[in-house]
PDB file of N, CA, C and O in Angstrom:
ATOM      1  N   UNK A   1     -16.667   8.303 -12.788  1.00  0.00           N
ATOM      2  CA  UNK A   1     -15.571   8.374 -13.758  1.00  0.00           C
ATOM      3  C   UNK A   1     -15.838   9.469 -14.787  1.00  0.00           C
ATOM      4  O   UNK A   1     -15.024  10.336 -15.103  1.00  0.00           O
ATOM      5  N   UNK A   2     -17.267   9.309 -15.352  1.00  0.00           N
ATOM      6  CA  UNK A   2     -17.234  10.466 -16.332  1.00  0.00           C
ATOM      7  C   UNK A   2     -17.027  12.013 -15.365  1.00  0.00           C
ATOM      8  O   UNK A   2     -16.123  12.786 -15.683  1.00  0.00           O
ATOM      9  N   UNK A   3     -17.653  12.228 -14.575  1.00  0.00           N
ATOM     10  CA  UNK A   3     -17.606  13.645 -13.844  1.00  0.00           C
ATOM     11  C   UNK A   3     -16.043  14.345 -13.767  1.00  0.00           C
ATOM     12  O   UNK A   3     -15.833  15.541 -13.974  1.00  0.00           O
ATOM     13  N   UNK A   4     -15.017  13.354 -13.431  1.00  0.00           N
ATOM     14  CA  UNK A   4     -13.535  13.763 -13.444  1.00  0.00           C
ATOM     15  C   UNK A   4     -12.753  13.585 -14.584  1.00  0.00           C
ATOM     16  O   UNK A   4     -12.332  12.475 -14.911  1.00  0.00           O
ATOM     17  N   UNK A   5     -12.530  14.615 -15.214  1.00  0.00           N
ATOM     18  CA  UNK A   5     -11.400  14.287 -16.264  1.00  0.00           C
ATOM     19  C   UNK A   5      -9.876  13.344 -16.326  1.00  0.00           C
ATOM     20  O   UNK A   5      -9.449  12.725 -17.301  1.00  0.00           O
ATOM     21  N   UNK A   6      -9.186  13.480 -14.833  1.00  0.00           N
ATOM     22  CA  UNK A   6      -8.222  13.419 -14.440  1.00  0.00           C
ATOM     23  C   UNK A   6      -8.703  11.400 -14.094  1.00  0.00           C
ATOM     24  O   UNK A   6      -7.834  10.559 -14.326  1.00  0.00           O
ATOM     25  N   UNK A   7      -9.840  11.041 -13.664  1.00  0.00           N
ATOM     26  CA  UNK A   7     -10.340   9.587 -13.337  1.00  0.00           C
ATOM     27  C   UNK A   7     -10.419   8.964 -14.564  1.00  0.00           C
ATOM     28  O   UNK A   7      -9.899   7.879 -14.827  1.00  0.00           O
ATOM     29  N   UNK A   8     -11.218   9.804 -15.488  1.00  0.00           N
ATOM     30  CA  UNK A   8     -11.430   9.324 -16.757  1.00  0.00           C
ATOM     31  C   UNK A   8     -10.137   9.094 -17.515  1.00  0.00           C
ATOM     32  O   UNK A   8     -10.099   8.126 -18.276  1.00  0.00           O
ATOM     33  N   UNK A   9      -9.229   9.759 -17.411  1.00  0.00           N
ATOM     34  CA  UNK A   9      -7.888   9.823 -18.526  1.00  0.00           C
ATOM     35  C   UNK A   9      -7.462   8.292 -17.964  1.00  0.00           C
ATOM     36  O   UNK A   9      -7.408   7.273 -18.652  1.00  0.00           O
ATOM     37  N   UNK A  10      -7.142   8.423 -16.364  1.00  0.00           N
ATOM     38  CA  UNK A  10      -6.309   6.964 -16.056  1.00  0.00           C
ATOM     39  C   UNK A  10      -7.464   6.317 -16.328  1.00  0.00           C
ATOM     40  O   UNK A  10      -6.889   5.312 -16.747  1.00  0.00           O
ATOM     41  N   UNK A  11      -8.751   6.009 -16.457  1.00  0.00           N
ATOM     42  CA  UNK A  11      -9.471   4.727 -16.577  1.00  0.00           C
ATOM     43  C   UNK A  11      -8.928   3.959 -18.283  1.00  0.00           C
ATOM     44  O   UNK A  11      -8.631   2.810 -18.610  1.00  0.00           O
ATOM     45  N   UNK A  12      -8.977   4.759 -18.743  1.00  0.00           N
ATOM     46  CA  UNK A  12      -8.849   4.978 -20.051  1.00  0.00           C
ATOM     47  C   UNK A  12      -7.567   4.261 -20.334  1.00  0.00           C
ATOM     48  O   UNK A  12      -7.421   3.291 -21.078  1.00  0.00           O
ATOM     49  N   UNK A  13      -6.575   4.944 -19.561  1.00  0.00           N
ATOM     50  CA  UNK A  13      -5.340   4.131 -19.674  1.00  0.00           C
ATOM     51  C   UNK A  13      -4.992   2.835 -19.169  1.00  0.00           C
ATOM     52  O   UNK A  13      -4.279   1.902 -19.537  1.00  0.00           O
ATOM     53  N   UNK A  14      -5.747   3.102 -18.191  1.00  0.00           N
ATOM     54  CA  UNK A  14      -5.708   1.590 -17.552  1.00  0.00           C
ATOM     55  C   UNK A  14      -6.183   0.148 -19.140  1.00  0.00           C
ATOM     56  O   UNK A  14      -5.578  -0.800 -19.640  1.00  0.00           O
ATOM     57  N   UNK A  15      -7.208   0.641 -19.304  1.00  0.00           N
ATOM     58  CA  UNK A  15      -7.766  -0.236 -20.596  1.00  0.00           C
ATOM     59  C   UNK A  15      -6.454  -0.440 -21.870  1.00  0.00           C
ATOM     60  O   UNK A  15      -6.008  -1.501 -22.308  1.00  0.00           O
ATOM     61  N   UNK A  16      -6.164   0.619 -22.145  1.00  0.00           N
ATOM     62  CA  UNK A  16      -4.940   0.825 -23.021  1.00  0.00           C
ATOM     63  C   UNK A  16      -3.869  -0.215 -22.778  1.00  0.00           C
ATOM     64  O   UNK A  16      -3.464  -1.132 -23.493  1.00  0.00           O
ATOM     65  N   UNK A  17      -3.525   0.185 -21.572  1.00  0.00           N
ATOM     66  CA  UNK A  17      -2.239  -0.879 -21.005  1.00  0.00           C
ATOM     67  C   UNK A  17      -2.953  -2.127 -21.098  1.00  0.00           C
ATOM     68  O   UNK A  17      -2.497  -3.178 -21.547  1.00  0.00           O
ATOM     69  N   UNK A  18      -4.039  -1.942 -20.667  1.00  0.00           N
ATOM     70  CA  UNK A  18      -4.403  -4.023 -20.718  1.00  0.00           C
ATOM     71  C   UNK A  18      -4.613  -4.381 -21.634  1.00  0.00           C
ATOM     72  O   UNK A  18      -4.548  -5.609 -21.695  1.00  0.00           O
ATOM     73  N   UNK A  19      -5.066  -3.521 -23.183  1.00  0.00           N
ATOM     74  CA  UNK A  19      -4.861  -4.277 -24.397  1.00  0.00           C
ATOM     75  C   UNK A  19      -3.443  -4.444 -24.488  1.00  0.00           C
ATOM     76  O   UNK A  19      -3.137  -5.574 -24.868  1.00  0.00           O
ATOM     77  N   UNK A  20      -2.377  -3.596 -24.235  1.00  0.00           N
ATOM     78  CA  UNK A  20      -0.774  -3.736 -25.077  1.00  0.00           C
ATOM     79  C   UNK A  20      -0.528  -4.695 -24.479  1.00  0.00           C
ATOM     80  O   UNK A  20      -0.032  -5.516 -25.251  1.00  0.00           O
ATOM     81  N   UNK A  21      -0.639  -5.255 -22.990  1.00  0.00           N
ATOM     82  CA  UNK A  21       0.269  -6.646 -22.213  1.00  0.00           C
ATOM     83  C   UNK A  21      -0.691  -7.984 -22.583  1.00  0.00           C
ATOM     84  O   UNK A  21      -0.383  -9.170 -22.465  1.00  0.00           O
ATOM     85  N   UNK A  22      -1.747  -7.500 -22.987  1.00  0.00           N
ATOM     86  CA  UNK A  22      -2.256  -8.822 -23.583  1.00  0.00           C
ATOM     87  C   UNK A  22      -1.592  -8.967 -25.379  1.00  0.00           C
ATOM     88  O   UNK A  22      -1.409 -10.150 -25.663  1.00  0.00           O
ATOM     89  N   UNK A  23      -1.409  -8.465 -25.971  1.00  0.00           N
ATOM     90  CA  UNK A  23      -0.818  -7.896 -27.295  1.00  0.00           C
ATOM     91  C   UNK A  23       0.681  -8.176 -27.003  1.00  0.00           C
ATOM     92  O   UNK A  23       1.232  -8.750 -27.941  1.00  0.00           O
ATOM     93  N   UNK A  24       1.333  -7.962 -26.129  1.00  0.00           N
ATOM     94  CA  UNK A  24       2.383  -7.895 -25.919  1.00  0.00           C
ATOM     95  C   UNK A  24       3.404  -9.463 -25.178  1.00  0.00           C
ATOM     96  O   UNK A  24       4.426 -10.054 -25.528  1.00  0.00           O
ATOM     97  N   UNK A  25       2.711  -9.565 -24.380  1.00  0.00           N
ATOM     98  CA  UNK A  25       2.743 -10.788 -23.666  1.00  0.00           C
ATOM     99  C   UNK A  25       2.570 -11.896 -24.450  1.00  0.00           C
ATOM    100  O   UNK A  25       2.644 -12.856 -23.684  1.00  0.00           O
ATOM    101  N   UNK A  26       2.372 -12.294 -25.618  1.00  0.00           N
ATOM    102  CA  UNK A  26       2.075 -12.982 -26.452  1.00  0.00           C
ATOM    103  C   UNK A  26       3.210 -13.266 -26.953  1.00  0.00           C
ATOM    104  O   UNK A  26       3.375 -14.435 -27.301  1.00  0.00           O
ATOM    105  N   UNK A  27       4.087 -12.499 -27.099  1.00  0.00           N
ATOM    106  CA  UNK A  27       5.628 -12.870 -27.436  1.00  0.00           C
ATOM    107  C   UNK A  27       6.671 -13.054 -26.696  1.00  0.00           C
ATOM    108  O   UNK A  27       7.807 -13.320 -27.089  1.00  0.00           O
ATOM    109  N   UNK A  28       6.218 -12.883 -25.355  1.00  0.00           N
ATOM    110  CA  UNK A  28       7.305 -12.698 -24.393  1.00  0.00           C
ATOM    111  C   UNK A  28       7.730 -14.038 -23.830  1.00  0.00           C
ATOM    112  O   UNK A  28       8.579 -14.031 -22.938  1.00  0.00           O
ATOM    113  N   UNK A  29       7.139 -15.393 -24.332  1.00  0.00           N
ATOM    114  CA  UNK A  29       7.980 -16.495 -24.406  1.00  0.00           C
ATOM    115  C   UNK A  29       9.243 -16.664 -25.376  1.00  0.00           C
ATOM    116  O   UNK A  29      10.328 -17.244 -25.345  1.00  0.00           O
ATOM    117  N   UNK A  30       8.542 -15.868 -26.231  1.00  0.00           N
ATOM    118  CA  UNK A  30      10.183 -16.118 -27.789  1.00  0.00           C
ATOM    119  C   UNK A  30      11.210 -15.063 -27.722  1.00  0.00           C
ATOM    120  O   UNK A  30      12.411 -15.234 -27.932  1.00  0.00           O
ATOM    121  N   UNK A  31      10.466 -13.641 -27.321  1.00  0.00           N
ATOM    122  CA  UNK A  31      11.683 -12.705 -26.684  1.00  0.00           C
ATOM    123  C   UNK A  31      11.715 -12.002 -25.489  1.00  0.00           C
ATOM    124  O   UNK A  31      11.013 -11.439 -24.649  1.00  0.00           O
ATOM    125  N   UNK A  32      12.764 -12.270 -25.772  1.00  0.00           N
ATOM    126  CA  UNK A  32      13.596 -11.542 -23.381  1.00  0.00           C
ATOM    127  C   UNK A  32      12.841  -9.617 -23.888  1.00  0.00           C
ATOM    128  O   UNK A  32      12.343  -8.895 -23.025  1.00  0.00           O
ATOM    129  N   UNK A  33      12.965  -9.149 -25.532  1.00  0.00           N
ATOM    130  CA  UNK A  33      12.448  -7.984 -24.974  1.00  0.00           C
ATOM    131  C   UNK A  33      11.388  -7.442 -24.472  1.00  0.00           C
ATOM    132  O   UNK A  33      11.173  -6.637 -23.566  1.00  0.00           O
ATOM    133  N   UNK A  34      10.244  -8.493 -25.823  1.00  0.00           N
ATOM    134  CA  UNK A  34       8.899  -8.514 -24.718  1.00  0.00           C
ATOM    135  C   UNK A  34       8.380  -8.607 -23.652  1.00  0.00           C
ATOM    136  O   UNK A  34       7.585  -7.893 -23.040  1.00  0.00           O
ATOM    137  N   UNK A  35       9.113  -9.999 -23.338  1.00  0.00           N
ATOM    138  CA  UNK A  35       9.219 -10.089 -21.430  1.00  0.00           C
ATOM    139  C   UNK A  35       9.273  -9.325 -20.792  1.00  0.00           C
ATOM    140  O   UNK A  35       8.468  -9.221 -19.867  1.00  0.00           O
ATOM    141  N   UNK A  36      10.504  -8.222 -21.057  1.00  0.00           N
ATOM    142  CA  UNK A  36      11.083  -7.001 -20.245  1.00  0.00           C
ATOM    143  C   UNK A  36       9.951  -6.013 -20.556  1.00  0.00           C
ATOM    144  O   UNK A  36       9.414  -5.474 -19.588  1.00  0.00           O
ATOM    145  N   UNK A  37       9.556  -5.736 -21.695  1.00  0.00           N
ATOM    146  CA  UNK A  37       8.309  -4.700 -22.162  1.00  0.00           C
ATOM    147  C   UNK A  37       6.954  -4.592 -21.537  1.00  0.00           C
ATOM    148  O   UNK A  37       6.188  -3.647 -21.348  1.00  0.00           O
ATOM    149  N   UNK A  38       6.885  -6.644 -21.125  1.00  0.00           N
ATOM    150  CA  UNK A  38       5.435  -6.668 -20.693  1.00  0.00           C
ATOM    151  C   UNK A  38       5.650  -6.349 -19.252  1.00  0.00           C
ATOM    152  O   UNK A  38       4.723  -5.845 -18.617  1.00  0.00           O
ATOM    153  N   UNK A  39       6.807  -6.603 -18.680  1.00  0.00           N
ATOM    154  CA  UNK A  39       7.642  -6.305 -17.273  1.00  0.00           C
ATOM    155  C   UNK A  39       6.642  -4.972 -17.012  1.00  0.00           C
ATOM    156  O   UNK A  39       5.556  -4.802 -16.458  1.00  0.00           O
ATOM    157  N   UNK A  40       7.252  -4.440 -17.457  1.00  0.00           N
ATOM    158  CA  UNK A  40       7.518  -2.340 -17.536  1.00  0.00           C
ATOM    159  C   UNK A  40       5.623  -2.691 -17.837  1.00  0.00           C
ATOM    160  O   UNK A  40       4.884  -2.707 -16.852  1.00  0.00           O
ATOM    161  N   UNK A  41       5.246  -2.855 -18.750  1.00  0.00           N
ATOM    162  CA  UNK A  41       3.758  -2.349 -18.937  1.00  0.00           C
ATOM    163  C   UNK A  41       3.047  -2.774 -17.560  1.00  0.00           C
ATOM    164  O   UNK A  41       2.241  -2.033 -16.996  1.00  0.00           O
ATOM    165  N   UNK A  42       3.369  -3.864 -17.137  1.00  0.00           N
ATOM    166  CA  UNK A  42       2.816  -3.853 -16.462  1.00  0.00           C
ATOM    167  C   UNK A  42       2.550  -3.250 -14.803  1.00  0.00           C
ATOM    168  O   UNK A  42       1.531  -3.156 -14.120  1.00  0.00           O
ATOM    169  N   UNK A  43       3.466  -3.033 -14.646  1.00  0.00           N
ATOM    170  CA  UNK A  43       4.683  -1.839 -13.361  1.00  0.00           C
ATOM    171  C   UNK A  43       3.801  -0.763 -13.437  1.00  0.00           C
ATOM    172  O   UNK A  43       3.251  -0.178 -12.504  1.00  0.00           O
ATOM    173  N   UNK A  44       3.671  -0.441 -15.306  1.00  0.00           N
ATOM    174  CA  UNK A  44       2.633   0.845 -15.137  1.00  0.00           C
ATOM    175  C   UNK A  44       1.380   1.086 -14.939  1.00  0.00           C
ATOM    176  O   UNK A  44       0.715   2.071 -14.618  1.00  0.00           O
ATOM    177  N   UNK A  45       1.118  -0.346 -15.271  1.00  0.00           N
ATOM    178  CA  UNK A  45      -0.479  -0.388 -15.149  1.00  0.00           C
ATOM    179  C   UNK A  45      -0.617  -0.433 -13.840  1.00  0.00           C
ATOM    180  O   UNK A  45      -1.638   0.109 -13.416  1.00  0.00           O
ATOM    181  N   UNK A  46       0.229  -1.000 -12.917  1.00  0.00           N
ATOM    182  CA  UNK A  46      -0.243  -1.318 -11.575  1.00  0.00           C
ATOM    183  C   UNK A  46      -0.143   0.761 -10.847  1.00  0.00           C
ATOM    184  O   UNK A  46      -1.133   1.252 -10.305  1.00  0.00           O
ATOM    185  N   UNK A  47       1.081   1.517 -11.017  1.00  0.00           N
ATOM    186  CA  UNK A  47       1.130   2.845 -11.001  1.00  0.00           C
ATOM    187  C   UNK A  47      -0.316   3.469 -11.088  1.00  0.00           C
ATOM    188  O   UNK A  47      -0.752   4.048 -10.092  1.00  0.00           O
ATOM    189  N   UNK A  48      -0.941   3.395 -12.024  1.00  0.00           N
ATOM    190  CA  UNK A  48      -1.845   4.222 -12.657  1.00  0.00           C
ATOM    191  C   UNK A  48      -3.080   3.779 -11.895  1.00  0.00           C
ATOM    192  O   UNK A  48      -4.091   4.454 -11.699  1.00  0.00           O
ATOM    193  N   UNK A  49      -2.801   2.337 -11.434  1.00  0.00           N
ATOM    194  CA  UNK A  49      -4.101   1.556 -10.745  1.00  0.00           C
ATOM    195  C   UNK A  49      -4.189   2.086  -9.592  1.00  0.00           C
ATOM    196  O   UNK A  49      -5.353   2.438  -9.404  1.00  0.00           O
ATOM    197  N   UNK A  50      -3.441   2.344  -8.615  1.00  0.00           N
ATOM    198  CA  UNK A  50      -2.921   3.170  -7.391  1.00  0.00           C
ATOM    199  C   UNK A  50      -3.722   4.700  -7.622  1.00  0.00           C
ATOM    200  O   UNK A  50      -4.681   5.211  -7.044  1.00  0.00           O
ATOM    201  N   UNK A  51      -3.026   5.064  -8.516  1.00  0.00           N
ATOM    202  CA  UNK A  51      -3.398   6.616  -8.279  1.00  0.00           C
ATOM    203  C   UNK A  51      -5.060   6.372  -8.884  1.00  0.00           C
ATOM    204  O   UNK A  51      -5.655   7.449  -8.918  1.00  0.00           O
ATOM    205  N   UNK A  52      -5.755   5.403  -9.274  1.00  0.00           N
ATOM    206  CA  UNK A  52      -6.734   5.584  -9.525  1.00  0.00           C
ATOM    207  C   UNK A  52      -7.663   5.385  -8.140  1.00  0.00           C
ATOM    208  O   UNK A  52      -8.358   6.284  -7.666  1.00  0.00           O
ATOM    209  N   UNK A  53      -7.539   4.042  -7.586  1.00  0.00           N
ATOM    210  CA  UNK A  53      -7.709   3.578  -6.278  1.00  0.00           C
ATOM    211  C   UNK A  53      -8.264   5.179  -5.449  1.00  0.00           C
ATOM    212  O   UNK A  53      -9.387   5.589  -5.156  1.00  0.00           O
ATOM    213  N   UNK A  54      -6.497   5.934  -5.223  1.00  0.00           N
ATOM    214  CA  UNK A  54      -6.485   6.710  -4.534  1.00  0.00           C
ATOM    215  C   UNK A  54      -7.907   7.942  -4.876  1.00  0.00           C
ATOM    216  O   UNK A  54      -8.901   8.120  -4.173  1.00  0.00           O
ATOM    217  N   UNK A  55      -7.602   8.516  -5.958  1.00  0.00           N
ATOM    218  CA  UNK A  55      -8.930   9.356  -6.503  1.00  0.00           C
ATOM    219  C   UNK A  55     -10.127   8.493  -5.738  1.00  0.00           C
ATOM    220  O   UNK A  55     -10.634   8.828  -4.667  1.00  0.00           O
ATOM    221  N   UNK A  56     -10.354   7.716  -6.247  1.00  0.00           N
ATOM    222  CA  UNK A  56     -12.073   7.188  -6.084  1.00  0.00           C
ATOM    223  C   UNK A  56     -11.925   6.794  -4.226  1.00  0.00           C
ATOM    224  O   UNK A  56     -13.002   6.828  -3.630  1.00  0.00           O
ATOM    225  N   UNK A  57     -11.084   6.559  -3.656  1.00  0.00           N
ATOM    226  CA  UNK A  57     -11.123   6.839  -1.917  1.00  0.00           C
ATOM    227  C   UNK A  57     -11.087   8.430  -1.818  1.00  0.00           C
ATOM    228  O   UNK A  57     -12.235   8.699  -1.466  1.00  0.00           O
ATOM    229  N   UNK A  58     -10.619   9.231  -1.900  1.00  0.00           N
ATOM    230  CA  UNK A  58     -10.798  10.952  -2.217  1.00  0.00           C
ATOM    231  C   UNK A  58     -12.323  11.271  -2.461  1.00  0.00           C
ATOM    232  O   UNK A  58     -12.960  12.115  -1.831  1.00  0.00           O
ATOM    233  N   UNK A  59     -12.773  10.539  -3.383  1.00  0.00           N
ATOM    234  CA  UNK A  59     -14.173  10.687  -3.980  1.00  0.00           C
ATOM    235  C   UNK A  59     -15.280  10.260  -3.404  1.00  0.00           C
ATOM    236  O   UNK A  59     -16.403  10.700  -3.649  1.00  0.00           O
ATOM    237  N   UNK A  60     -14.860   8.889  -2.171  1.00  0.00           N
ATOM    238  CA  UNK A  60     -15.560   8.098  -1.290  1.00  0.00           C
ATOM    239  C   UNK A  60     -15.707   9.284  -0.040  1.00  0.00           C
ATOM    240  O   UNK A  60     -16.793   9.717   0.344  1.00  0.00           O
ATOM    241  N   UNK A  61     -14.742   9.590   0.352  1.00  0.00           N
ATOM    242  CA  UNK A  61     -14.914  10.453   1.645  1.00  0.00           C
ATOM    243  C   UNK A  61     -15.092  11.503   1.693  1.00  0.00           C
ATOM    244  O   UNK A  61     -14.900  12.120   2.740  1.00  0.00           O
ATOM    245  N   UNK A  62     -15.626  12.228   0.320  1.00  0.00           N
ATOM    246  CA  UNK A  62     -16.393  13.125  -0.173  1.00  0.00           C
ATOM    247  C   UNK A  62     -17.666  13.048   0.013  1.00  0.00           C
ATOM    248  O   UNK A  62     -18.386  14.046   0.026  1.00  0.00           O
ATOM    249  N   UNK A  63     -17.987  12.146   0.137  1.00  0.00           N
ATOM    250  CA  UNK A  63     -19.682  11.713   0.008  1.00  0.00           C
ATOM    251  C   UNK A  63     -20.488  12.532   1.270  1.00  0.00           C
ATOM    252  O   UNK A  63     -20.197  12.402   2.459  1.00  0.00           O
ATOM    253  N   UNK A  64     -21.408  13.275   0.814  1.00  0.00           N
ATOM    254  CA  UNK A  64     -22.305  13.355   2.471  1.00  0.00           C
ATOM    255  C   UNK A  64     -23.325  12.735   2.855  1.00  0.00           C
ATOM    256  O   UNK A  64     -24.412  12.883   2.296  1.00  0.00           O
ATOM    257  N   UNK A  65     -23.132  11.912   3.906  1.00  0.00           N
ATOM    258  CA  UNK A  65     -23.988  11.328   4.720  1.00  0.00           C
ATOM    259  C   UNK A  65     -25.232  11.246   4.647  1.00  0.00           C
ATOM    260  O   UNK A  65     -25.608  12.193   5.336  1.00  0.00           O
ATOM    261  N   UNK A  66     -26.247  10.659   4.207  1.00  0.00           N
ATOM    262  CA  UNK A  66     -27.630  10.562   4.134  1.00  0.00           C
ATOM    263  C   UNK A  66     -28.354  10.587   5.834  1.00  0.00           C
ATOM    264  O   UNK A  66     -27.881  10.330   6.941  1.00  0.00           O
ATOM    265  N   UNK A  67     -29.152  10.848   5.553  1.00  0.00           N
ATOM    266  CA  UNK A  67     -29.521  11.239   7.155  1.00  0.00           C
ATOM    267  C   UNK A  67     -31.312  10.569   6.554  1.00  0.00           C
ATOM    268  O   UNK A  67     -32.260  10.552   7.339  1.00  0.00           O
TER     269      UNK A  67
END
């Protein structure tokens, strides 16, 4: 994670989003907008989780073979 800038930014965000839907989600019994907010945050977090996934398989089949 530290070596890639582009791994590091989404790790980073990933954390971000999981403080706001825990922060957020907290209200989303008393309002439909939170609900809808924590909806969406979370849509993105799962987005960002993907393209992170994807990098670190990119990064896996990079590896050379120990012999």
């Amino acid at each position: 994670v530290e070596r890639d800038p582009k791994l590091r930014k989404l790790h980073v965000q990933h954390q971000k989003l999981e403080r706001e839907i825990a922060s957020v989600s907290q209200y989303a019994v008393f309002s439909p907008a939170a609900k809808l907010r924590t909806q969406e945050l979370k849509k993105e977090k799962l987005r960002g989780r993907d393209e992170l996934m994807s990098l670190m398989r990119k990064y896996d089949g990079e590896k050379i073979p120990s012999q």
